[in-house]
Short mmCIF file of C-alpha atoms in Angstrom, two decimals:
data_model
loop_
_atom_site.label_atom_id
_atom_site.label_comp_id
_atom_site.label_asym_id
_atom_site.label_seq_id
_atom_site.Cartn_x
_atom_site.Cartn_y
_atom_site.Cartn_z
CA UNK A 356 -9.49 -41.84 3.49
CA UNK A 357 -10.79 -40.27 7.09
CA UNK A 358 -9.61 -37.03 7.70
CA UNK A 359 -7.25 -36.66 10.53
CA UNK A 360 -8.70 -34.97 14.10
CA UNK A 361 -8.06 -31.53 14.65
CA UNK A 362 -5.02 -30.67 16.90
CA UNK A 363 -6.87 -30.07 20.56
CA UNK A 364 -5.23 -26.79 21.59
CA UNK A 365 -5.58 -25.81 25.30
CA UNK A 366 -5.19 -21.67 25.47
CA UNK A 367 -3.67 -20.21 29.07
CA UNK A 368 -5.25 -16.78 28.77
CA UNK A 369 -8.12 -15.20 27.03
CA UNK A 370 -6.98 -11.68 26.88
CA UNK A 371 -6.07 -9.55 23.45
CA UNK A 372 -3.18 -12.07 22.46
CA UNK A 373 -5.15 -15.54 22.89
CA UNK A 374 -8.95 -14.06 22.00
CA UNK A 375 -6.67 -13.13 18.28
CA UNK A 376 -5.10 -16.34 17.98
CA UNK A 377 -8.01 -17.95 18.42
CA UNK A 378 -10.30 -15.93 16.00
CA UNK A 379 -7.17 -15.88 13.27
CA UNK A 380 -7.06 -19.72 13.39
CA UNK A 381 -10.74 -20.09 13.13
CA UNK A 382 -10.21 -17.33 9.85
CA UNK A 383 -7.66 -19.61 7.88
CA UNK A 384 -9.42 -23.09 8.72
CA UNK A 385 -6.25 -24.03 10.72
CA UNK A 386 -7.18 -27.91 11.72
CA UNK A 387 -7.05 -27.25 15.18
CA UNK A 388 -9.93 -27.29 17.77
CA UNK A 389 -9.82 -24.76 21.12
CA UNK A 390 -10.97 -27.50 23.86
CA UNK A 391 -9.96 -25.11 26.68
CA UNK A 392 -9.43 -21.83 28.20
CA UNK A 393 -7.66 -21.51 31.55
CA UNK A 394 -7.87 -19.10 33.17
CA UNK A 395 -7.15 -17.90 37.19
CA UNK A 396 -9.44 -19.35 39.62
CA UNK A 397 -12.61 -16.77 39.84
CA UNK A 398 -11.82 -15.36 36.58
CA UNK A 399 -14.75 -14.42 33.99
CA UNK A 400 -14.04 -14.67 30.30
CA UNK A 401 -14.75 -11.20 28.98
CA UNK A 402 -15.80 -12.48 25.52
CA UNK A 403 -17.30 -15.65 24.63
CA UNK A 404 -14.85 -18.61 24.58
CA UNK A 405 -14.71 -20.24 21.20
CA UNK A 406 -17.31 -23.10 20.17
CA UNK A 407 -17.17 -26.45 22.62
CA UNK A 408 -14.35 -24.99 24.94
CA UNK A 409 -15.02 -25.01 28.44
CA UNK A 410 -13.63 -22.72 31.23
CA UNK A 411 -11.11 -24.42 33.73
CA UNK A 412 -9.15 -22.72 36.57
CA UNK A 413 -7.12 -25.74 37.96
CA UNK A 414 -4.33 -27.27 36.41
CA UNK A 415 -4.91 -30.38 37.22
CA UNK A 416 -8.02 -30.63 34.79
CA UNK A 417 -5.65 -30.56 32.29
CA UNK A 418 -4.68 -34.10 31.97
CA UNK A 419 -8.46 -35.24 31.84
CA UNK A 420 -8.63 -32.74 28.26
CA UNK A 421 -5.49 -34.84 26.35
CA UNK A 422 -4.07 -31.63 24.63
CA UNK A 423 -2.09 -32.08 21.68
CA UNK A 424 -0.44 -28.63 22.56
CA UNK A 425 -1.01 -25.92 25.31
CA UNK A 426 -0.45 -22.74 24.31
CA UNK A 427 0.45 -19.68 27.48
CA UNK A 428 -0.27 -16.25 26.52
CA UNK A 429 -1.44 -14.82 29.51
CA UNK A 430 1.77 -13.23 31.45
CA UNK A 431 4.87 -15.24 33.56
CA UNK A 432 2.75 -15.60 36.93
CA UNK A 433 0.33 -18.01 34.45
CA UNK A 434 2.86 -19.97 33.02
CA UNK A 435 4.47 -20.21 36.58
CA UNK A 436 0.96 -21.79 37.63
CA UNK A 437 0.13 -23.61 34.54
CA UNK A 438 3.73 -24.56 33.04
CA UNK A 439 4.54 -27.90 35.19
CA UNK A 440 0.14 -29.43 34.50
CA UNK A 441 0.95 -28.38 30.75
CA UNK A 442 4.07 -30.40 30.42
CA UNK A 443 2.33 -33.60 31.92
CA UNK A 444 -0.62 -33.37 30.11
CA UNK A 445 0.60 -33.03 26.43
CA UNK A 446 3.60 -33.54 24.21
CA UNK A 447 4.41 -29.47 23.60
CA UNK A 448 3.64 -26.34 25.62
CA UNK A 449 3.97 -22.79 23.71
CA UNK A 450 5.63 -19.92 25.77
CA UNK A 451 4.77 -16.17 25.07
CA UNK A 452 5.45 -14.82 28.48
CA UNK A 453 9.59 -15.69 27.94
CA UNK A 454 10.29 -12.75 30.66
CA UNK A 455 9.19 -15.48 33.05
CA UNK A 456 12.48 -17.52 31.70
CA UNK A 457 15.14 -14.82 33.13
CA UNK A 458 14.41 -16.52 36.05
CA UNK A 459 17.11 -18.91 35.32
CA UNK A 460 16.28 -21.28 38.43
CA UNK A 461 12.34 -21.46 37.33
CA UNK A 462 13.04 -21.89 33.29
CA UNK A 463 15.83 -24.82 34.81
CA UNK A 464 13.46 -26.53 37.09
CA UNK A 465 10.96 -25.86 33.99
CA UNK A 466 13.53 -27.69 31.68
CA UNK A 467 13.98 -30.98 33.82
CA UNK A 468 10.27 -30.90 34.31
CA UNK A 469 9.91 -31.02 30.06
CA UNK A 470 12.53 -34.03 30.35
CA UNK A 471 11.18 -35.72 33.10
CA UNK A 472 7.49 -35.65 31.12
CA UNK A 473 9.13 -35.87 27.57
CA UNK A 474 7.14 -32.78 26.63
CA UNK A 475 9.07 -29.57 25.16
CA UNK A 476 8.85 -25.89 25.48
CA UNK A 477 8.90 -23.89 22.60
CA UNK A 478 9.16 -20.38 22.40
CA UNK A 479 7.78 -18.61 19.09
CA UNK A 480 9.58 -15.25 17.92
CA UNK A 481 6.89 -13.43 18.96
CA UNK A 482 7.27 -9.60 18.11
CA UNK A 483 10.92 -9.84 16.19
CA UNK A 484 12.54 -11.80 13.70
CA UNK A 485 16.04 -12.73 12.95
CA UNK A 486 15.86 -15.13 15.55
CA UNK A 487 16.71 -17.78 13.17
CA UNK A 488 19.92 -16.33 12.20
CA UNK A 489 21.15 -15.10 15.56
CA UNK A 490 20.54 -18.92 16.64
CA UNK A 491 22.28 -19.74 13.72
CA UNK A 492 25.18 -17.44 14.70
CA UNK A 493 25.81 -18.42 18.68
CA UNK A 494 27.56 -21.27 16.93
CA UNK A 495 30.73 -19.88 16.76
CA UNK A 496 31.64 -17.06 18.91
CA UNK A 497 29.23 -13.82 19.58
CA UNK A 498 30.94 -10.57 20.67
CA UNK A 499 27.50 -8.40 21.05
CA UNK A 500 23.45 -8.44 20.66
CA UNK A 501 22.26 -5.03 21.11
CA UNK A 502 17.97 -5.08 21.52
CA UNK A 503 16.30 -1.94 21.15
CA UNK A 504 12.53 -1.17 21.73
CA UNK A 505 10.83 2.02 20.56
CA UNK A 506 6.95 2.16 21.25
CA UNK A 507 4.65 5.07 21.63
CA UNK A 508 3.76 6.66 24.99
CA UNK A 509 0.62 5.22 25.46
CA UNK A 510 2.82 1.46 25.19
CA UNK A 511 4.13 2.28 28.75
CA UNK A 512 1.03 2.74 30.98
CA UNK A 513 1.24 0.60 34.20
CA UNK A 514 4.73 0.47 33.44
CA UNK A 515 7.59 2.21 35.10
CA UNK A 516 8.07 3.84 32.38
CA UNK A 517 4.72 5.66 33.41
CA UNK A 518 6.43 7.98 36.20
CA UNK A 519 9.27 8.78 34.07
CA UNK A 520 7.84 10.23 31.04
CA UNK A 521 5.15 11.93 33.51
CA UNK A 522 8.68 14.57 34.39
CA UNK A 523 9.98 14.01 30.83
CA UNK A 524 10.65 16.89 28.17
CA UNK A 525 8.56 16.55 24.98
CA UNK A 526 10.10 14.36 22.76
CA UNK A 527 11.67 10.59 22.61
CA UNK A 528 13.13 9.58 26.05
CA UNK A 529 15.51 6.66 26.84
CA UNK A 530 12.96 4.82 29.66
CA UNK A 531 15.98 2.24 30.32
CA UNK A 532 19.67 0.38 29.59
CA UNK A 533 20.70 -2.30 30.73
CA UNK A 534 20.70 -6.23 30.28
CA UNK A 535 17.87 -8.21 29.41
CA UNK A 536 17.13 -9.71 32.47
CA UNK A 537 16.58 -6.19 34.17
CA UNK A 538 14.70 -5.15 30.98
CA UNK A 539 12.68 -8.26 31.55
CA UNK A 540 12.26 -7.38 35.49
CA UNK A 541 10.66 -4.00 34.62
CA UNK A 542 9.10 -4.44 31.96
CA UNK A 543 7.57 -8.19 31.82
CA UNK A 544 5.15 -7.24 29.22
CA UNK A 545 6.91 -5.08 26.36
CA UNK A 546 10.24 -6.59 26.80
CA UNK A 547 9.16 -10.28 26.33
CA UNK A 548 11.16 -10.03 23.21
CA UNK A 549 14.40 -8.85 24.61
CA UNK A 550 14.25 -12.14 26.46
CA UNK A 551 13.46 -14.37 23.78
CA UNK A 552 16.64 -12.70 21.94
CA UNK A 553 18.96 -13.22 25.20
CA UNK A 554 17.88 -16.75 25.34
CA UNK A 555 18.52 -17.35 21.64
CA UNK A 556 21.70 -15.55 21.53
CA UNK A 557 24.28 -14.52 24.43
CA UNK A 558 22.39 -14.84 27.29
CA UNK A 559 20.43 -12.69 29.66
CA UNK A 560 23.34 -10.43 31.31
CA UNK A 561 25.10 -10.18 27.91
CA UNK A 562 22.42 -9.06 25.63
CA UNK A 563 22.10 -5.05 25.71
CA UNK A 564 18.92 -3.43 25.91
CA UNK A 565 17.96 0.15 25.61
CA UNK A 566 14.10 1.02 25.90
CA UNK A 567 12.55 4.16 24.49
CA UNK A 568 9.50 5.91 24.32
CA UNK A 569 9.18 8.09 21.24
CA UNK A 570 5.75 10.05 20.66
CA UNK A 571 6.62 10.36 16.77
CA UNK A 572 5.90 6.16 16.44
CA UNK A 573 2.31 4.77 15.59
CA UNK A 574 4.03 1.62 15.41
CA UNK A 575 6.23 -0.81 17.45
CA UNK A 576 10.21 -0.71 16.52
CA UNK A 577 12.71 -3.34 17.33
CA UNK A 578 16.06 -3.21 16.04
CA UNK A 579 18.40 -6.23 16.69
CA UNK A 580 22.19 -5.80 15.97
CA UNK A 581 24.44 -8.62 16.59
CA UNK A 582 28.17 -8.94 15.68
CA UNK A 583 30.45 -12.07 15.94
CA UNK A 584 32.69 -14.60 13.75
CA UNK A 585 29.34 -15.49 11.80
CA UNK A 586 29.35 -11.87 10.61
CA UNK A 587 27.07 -8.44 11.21
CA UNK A 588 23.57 -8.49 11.31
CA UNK A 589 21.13 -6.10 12.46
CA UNK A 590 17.25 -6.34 12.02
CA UNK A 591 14.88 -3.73 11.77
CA UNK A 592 10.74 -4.29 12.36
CA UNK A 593 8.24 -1.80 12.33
CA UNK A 594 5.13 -3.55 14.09
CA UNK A 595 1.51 -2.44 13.94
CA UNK A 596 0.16 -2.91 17.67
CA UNK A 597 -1.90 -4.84 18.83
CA UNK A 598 -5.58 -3.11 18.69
CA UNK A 599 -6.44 -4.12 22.19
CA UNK A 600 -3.45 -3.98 23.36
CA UNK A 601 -0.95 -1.52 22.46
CA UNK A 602 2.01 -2.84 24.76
CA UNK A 603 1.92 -5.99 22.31
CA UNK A 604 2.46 -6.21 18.81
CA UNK A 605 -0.52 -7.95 16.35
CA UNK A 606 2.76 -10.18 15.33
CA UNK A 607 3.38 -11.89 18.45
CA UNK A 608 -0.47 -12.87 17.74
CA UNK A 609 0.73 -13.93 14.29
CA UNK A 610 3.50 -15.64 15.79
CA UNK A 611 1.87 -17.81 17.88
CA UNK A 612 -0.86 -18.60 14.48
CA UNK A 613 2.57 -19.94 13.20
CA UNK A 614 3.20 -22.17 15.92
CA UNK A 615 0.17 -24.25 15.89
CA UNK A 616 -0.34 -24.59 12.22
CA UNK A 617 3.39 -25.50 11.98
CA UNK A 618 2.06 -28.66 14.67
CA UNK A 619 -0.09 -29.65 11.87
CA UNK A 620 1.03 -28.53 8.55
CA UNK A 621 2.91 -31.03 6.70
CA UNK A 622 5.14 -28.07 5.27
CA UNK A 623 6.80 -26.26 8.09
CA UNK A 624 8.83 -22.84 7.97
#
């Protein structure tokens, strides 16, 4: 019997998250083929692009590449210029960026657009976990979802978290609280997760969000507590960064892995 073709995967982004995805699928023999990398218009790769993918910068050359799925991973202004092309042009776009989604009129008008093209969005769990069970949860009734980030200093260059620890004592500091969508104003890139949590739980003006910078971490910390009629749950991850990129964690890397080999595993979990 013929083997089946490999899944044709369309990457938005070449940058520490994608380049990883890309070289961990190649690693495991995941059946799926990188056909594309887009990119902004005048951008140049900074590492080669993977075997028989080709460089595009216009979304409209999307529909001429027949993706099976189009994975973003490149920050919420791509996925605002890529999102709508991706829907059209194959049956499943991946979302990393989910800060873009507190933007409740863009992830609505992003919604209809999935219906309109019967496409869907799916958003992995990137840096946490528990997300099953707090979906599970927001069944019945859920009083509270506190998300808290720890990551080490160097996790908040280019951030405004930057100017604060610049006046800051020695020691952990409390860089912000508040609700996810203000965490996912400020801080687009660290508190993608704190989104993906709002959206999966009580919403973004709900979920509670404290974000700290603590020199004593080598590693990235989420803790998750929820509490409602389904019972108490709190998760606690400990995340190795990302080696190119410590404002990420190497599991929302993993995470996305996941995503694609569950579009062509037989077995999916």
């Amino acid at each position: 019997m013929a083997e089946a073709r490999p899944l044709r995967l369309v990457l938005i982004g070449w940058g520490a998250i994608a380049t990883r995805v890309a070289a961990l699928l190649s690693e495991r023999g995941t059946p799926a083929r990188v056909v594309a990398v887009a990119l902004r218009n005048g951008s140049v790769p900074r590492t080669p692009l993977p075997p028989g993918a080709v460089l595009i910068d216009d979304p409209a050359a999307l529909s001429d590449l027949s993706p099976d799925l189009v994975l973003e991973a490149a920050g919420r202004e791509a996925l605002r210029q890529w999102a709508g092309a991706a829907l059209d042009a194959a049956p499943r776009l991946v979302v990393a960026s989910t800060s873009a989604l507190a933007d409740d009129a863009f992830r609505e008008a992003l919604i209809a657009h999935a219906v309109r093209a019967r496409s869907r969005i799916e958003i992995t769990p990137g840096a946490i976990g528990g997300i099953d069970a707090l979906r599970a949860a927001s069944v019945l009734p859920v009083e509270s979802v506190r998300h808290t980030i720890a990551k080490p200093p160097t996790a908040w260059a280019g951030t405004p978290g930057e100017a604060i620890l610049a006046d800051a004592p020695p020691g952990a500091v409390t860089l912000f609280r508040g609700s996810a969508r203000e965490a996912a104003r400020l801080y687009p890139q660290n508190a993608n997760a704190t989104a993906t949590t709002a959206l999966a739980g009580i919403g973004l003006d709900r979920t509670e969000v404290e974000i700290v910078s603590d020199p004593a971490l080598s590693r990235n910390r989420h803790v998750i507590e929820i509490d409602g009629a389904a019972g108490r749950m709190r998760v606690d991850l400990e995340n190795a960064p990302s080696a190119s990129n410590p404002k990420s964690s190497e599991l929302t890397a993993l995470s996305l892995v996941r995503a694609v080999e569950n579009a062509v595993l037989p077995l999916c979990l």
